[in-house]
């Protein structure tokens, strides 16, 4: 009996330590919706490209501006959705959204992500268009792996998947949009749904 009680105490302390260092209010459904937004955005971009198949798309062209605007709209909707669903889940679990764990999560996610964003802009500026999609996928994957230390471990596997896709995309640079569909669309939907059914459905 005493041994069982000690094991229970150790398990309790371990769980408390995990809760104090991990932000567990991330919403899997937010990942699913981000994937849906990415798919819709990618199909619209593909429509723009096919509609101007005989036009050379430059940085100053209306088509390019629409493509960039679409990317920012998808990003904005994904962030807003993630924030709303995370706040709702945090309240349900009695957890504060902005706490030491979430601050560490955001910081470790943001550093690789912003580095990759600046790198992608420099590639765009210098005309290396074929490398933009792989670079964004790789750095986004690195951001997920880096942030996974402070939230669900499943985020790490999403990050590794994105890195692998990015490396493959370098070899097939002419199919950047297709890899975006898989990486930011299908993978987000799959991992988001997996996390939802694993952590949230019965909570």
PDB file of N, CA, C and O in Angstrom, residues 31 34-36 38-40 42-43 133 137 140 158 161-166 168-169 175-192:
ATOM      1  N   UNK A  31      -6.413  23.987 -35.932  1.00  0.00           N
ATOM      2  CA  UNK A  31      -5.554  23.437 -36.969  1.00  0.00           C
ATOM      3  C   UNK A  31      -6.347  22.964 -38.174  1.00  0.00           C
ATOM      4  O   UNK A  31      -5.940  23.169 -39.322  1.00  0.00           O
ATOM      5  N   UNK A  34      -7.498  26.045 -40.051  1.00  0.00           N
ATOM      6  CA  UNK A  34      -6.357  26.655 -40.747  1.00  0.00           C
ATOM      7  C   UNK A  34      -6.048  25.888 -42.022  1.00  0.00           C
ATOM      8  O   UNK A  34      -5.715  26.485 -43.059  1.00  0.00           O
ATOM      9  N   UNK A  35      -6.160  24.562 -41.964  1.00  0.00           N
ATOM     10  CA  UNK A  35      -5.955  23.752 -43.153  1.00  0.00           C
ATOM     11  C   UNK A  35      -6.998  24.015 -44.222  1.00  0.00           C
ATOM     12  O   UNK A  35      -6.684  24.078 -45.420  1.00  0.00           O
ATOM     13  N   UNK A  36      -8.238  24.194 -43.798  1.00  0.00           N
ATOM     14  CA  UNK A  36      -9.318  24.503 -44.742  1.00  0.00           C
ATOM     15  C   UNK A  36      -9.074  25.857 -45.402  1.00  0.00           C
ATOM     16  O   UNK A  36      -9.217  26.007 -46.627  1.00  0.00           O
ATOM     17  N   UNK A  38      -6.231  27.285 -45.849  1.00  0.00           N
ATOM     18  CA  UNK A  38      -5.085  27.135 -46.744  1.00  0.00           C
ATOM     19  C   UNK A  38      -5.498  26.485 -48.063  1.00  0.00           C
ATOM     20  O   UNK A  38      -5.030  26.887 -49.140  1.00  0.00           O
ATOM     21  N   UNK A  39      -6.372  25.489 -48.001  1.00  0.00           N
ATOM     22  CA  UNK A  39      -6.844  24.832 -49.221  1.00  0.00           C
ATOM     23  C   UNK A  39      -7.637  25.789 -50.098  1.00  0.00           C
ATOM     24  O   UNK A  39      -7.433  25.858 -51.314  1.00  0.00           O
ATOM     25  N   UNK A  40      -8.544  26.544 -49.478  1.00  0.00           N
ATOM     26  CA  UNK A  40      -9.342  27.516 -50.237  1.00  0.00           C
ATOM     27  C   UNK A  40      -8.431  28.559 -50.871  1.00  0.00           C
ATOM     28  O   UNK A  40      -8.584  28.907 -52.053  1.00  0.00           O
ATOM     29  N   UNK A  42      -5.232  28.248 -51.616  1.00  0.00           N
ATOM     30  CA  UNK A  42      -4.403  27.635 -52.660  1.00  0.00           C
ATOM     31  C   UNK A  42      -5.198  27.445 -53.949  1.00  0.00           C
ATOM     32  O   UNK A  42      -4.671  27.680 -55.049  1.00  0.00           O
ATOM     33  N   UNK A  43      -6.448  27.033 -53.830  1.00  0.00           N
ATOM     34  CA  UNK A  43      -7.269  26.845 -55.030  1.00  0.00           C
ATOM     35  C   UNK A  43      -7.532  28.181 -55.724  1.00  0.00           C
ATOM     36  O   UNK A  43      -7.563  28.259 -56.959  1.00  0.00           O
ATOM     37  N   UNK A 133       8.583  28.358 -51.526  1.00  0.00           N
ATOM     38  CA  UNK A 133       7.716  27.352 -50.915  1.00  0.00           C
ATOM     39  C   UNK A 133       8.492  26.381 -50.026  1.00  0.00           C
ATOM     40  O   UNK A 133       8.099  26.157 -48.868  1.00  0.00           O
ATOM     41  N   UNK A 137       8.048  26.088 -45.829  1.00  0.00           N
ATOM     42  CA  UNK A 137       7.692  24.808 -45.222  1.00  0.00           C
ATOM     43  C   UNK A 137       8.738  24.357 -44.203  1.00  0.00           C
ATOM     44  O   UNK A 137       8.395  23.916 -43.096  1.00  0.00           O
ATOM     45  N   UNK A 140       8.740  26.716 -41.119  1.00  0.00           N
ATOM     46  CA  UNK A 140       7.513  26.492 -40.346  1.00  0.00           C
ATOM     47  C   UNK A 140       7.631  25.184 -39.565  1.00  0.00           C
ATOM     48  O   UNK A 140       7.240  25.107 -38.391  1.00  0.00           O
ATOM     49  N   UNK A 158       4.112  17.077 -36.511  1.00  0.00           N
ATOM     50  CA  UNK A 158       3.669  17.961 -37.589  1.00  0.00           C
ATOM     51  C   UNK A 158       4.866  18.718 -38.149  1.00  0.00           C
ATOM     52  O   UNK A 158       5.021  18.827 -39.376  1.00  0.00           O
ATOM     53  N   UNK A 161       7.086  16.527 -40.287  1.00  0.00           N
ATOM     54  CA  UNK A 161       6.429  16.291 -41.578  1.00  0.00           C
ATOM     55  C   UNK A 161       6.617  17.478 -42.514  1.00  0.00           C
ATOM     56  O   UNK A 161       6.915  17.313 -43.706  1.00  0.00           O
ATOM     57  N   UNK A 162       6.457  18.703 -41.965  1.00  0.00           N
ATOM     58  CA  UNK A 162       6.614  19.911 -42.785  1.00  0.00           C
ATOM     59  C   UNK A 162       8.062  20.047 -43.285  1.00  0.00           C
ATOM     60  O   UNK A 162       8.290  20.438 -44.434  1.00  0.00           O
ATOM     61  N   UNK A 163       9.024  19.728 -42.436  1.00  0.00           N
ATOM     62  CA  UNK A 163      10.443  19.806 -42.836  1.00  0.00           C
ATOM     63  C   UNK A 163      10.723  18.833 -43.978  1.00  0.00           C
ATOM     64  O   UNK A 163      11.380  19.187 -44.968  1.00  0.00           O
ATOM     65  N   UNK A 164      10.227  17.609 -43.848  1.00  0.00           N
ATOM     66  CA  UNK A 164      10.439  16.613 -44.894  1.00  0.00           C
ATOM     67  C   UNK A 164       9.808  17.067 -46.213  1.00  0.00           C
ATOM     68  O   UNK A 164      10.416  16.948 -47.290  1.00  0.00           O
ATOM     69  N   UNK A 165       8.598  17.603 -46.135  1.00  0.00           N
ATOM     70  CA  UNK A 165       7.927  18.099 -47.341  1.00  0.00           C
ATOM     71  C   UNK A 165       8.731  19.228 -47.979  1.00  0.00           C
ATOM     72  O   UNK A 165       8.853  19.304 -49.207  1.00  0.00           O
ATOM     73  N   UNK A 166       9.268  20.116 -47.135  1.00  0.00           N
ATOM     74  CA  UNK A 166      10.073  21.224 -47.646  1.00  0.00           C
ATOM     75  C   UNK A 166      11.324  20.750 -48.362  1.00  0.00           C
ATOM     76  O   UNK A 166      11.682  21.279 -49.423  1.00  0.00           O
ATOM     77  N   UNK A 168      11.741  17.815 -49.813  1.00  0.00           N
ATOM     78  CA  UNK A 168      11.327  17.193 -51.075  1.00  0.00           C
ATOM     79  C   UNK A 168      10.954  18.263 -52.095  1.00  0.00           C
ATOM     80  O   UNK A 168      11.245  18.135 -53.294  1.00  0.00           O
ATOM     81  N   UNK A 169      10.322  19.349 -51.614  1.00  0.00           N
ATOM     82  CA  UNK A 169       9.884  20.423 -52.508  1.00  0.00           C
ATOM     83  C   UNK A 169      11.057  21.111 -53.200  1.00  0.00           C
ATOM     84  O   UNK A 169      10.904  21.667 -54.291  1.00  0.00           O
ATOM     85  N   UNK A 175       6.623  22.632 -58.348  1.00  0.00           N
ATOM     86  CA  UNK A 175       5.338  22.219 -57.777  1.00  0.00           C
ATOM     87  C   UNK A 175       5.150  22.809 -56.378  1.00  0.00           C
ATOM     88  O   UNK A 175       4.577  22.173 -55.502  1.00  0.00           O
ATOM     89  N   UNK A 176       5.631  24.034 -56.200  1.00  0.00           N
ATOM     90  CA  UNK A 176       5.567  24.674 -54.890  1.00  0.00           C
ATOM     91  C   UNK A 176       4.166  24.777 -54.328  1.00  0.00           C
ATOM     92  O   UNK A 176       3.929  24.509 -53.146  1.00  0.00           O
ATOM     93  N   UNK A 177       3.195  25.151 -55.175  1.00  0.00           N
ATOM     94  CA  UNK A 177       1.814  25.306 -54.712  1.00  0.00           C
ATOM     95  C   UNK A 177       1.241  23.968 -54.258  1.00  0.00           C
ATOM     96  O   UNK A 177       0.492  23.906 -53.269  1.00  0.00           O
ATOM     97  N   UNK A 178       1.601  22.898 -54.951  1.00  0.00           N
ATOM     98  CA  UNK A 178       1.113  21.573 -54.575  1.00  0.00           C
ATOM     99  C   UNK A 178       1.639  21.169 -53.194  1.00  0.00           C
ATOM    100  O   UNK A 178       0.893  20.588 -52.393  1.00  0.00           O
ATOM    101  N   UNK A 179       2.901  21.490 -52.937  1.00  0.00           N
ATOM    102  CA  UNK A 179       3.464  21.163 -51.627  1.00  0.00           C
ATOM    103  C   UNK A 179       2.845  22.022 -50.534  1.00  0.00           C
ATOM    104  O   UNK A 179       2.696  21.574 -49.396  1.00  0.00           O
ATOM    105  N   UNK A 180       2.489  23.259 -50.862  1.00  0.00           N
ATOM    106  CA  UNK A 180       1.777  24.101 -49.904  1.00  0.00           C
ATOM    107  C   UNK A 180       0.425  23.496 -49.553  1.00  0.00           C
ATOM    108  O   UNK A 180       0.006  23.515 -48.404  1.00  0.00           O
ATOM    109  N   UNK A 181      -0.277  22.975 -50.562  1.00  0.00           N
ATOM    110  CA  UNK A 181      -1.576  22.347 -50.333  1.00  0.00           C
ATOM    111  C   UNK A 181      -1.430  21.178 -49.360  1.00  0.00           C
ATOM    112  O   UNK A 181      -2.215  21.028 -48.414  1.00  0.00           O
ATOM    113  N   UNK A 182      -0.394  20.359 -49.577  1.00  0.00           N
ATOM    114  CA  UNK A 182      -0.174  19.204 -48.702  1.00  0.00           C
ATOM    115  C   UNK A 182       0.270  19.657 -47.312  1.00  0.00           C
ATOM    116  O   UNK A 182      -0.279  19.222 -46.290  1.00  0.00           O
ATOM    117  N   UNK A 183       1.265  20.559 -47.261  1.00  0.00           N
ATOM    118  CA  UNK A 183       1.848  20.961 -45.984  1.00  0.00           C
ATOM    119  C   UNK A 183       0.930  21.800 -45.116  1.00  0.00           C
ATOM    120  O   UNK A 183       0.713  21.482 -43.937  1.00  0.00           O
ATOM    121  N   UNK A 184       0.378  22.861 -45.697  1.00  0.00           N
ATOM    122  CA  UNK A 184      -0.430  23.780 -44.898  1.00  0.00           C
ATOM    123  C   UNK A 184      -1.918  23.448 -44.914  1.00  0.00           C
ATOM    124  O   UNK A 184      -2.654  23.899 -44.038  1.00  0.00           O
ATOM    125  N   UNK A 185      -2.335  22.655 -45.906  1.00  0.00           N
ATOM    126  CA  UNK A 185      -3.733  22.277 -45.984  1.00  0.00           C
ATOM    127  C   UNK A 185      -3.996  20.912 -45.387  1.00  0.00           C
ATOM    128  O   UNK A 185      -4.531  20.780 -44.279  1.00  0.00           O
ATOM    129  N   UNK A 186      -3.588  19.878 -46.097  1.00  0.00           N
ATOM    130  CA  UNK A 186      -3.905  18.502 -45.698  1.00  0.00           C
ATOM    131  C   UNK A 186      -3.273  18.129 -44.354  1.00  0.00           C
ATOM    132  O   UNK A 186      -3.934  17.527 -43.497  1.00  0.00           O
ATOM    133  N   UNK A 187      -2.000  18.480 -44.167  1.00  0.00           N
ATOM    134  CA  UNK A 187      -1.330  18.127 -42.896  1.00  0.00           C
ATOM    135  C   UNK A 187      -1.974  18.811 -41.700  1.00  0.00           C
ATOM    136  O   UNK A 187      -2.135  18.193 -40.632  1.00  0.00           O
ATOM    137  N   UNK A 188      -2.356  20.072 -41.855  1.00  0.00           N
ATOM    138  CA  UNK A 188      -3.023  20.771 -40.755  1.00  0.00           C
ATOM    139  C   UNK A 188      -4.360  20.124 -40.423  1.00  0.00           C
ATOM    140  O   UNK A 188      -4.715  19.969 -39.248  1.00  0.00           O
ATOM    141  N   UNK A 189      -5.106  19.755 -41.456  1.00  0.00           N
ATOM    142  CA  UNK A 189      -6.398  19.116 -41.225  1.00  0.00           C
ATOM    143  C   UNK A 189      -6.214  17.775 -40.528  1.00  0.00           C
ATOM    144  O   UNK A 189      -6.913  17.448 -39.562  1.00  0.00           O
ATOM    145  N   UNK A 190      -5.243  16.985 -41.011  1.00  0.00           N
ATOM    146  CA  UNK A 190      -5.007  15.662 -40.431  1.00  0.00           C
ATOM    147  C   UNK A 190      -4.547  15.763 -38.971  1.00  0.00           C
ATOM    148  O   UNK A 190      -5.133  15.129 -38.084  1.00  0.00           O
ATOM    149  N   UNK A 191      -3.509  16.567 -38.719  1.00  0.00           N
ATOM    150  CA  UNK A 191      -2.978  16.666 -37.357  1.00  0.00           C
ATOM    151  C   UNK A 191      -3.959  17.379 -36.432  1.00  0.00           C
ATOM    152  O   UNK A 191      -4.066  17.027 -35.250  1.00  0.00           O
ATOM    153  N   UNK A 192      -4.664  18.381 -36.953  1.00  0.00           N
ATOM    154  CA  UNK A 192      -5.656  19.079 -36.143  1.00  0.00           C
ATOM    155  C   UNK A 192      -6.779  18.156 -35.716  1.00  0.00           C
ATOM    156  O   UNK A 192      -7.200  18.149 -34.550  1.00  0.00           O
TER     157      UNK A 192
END
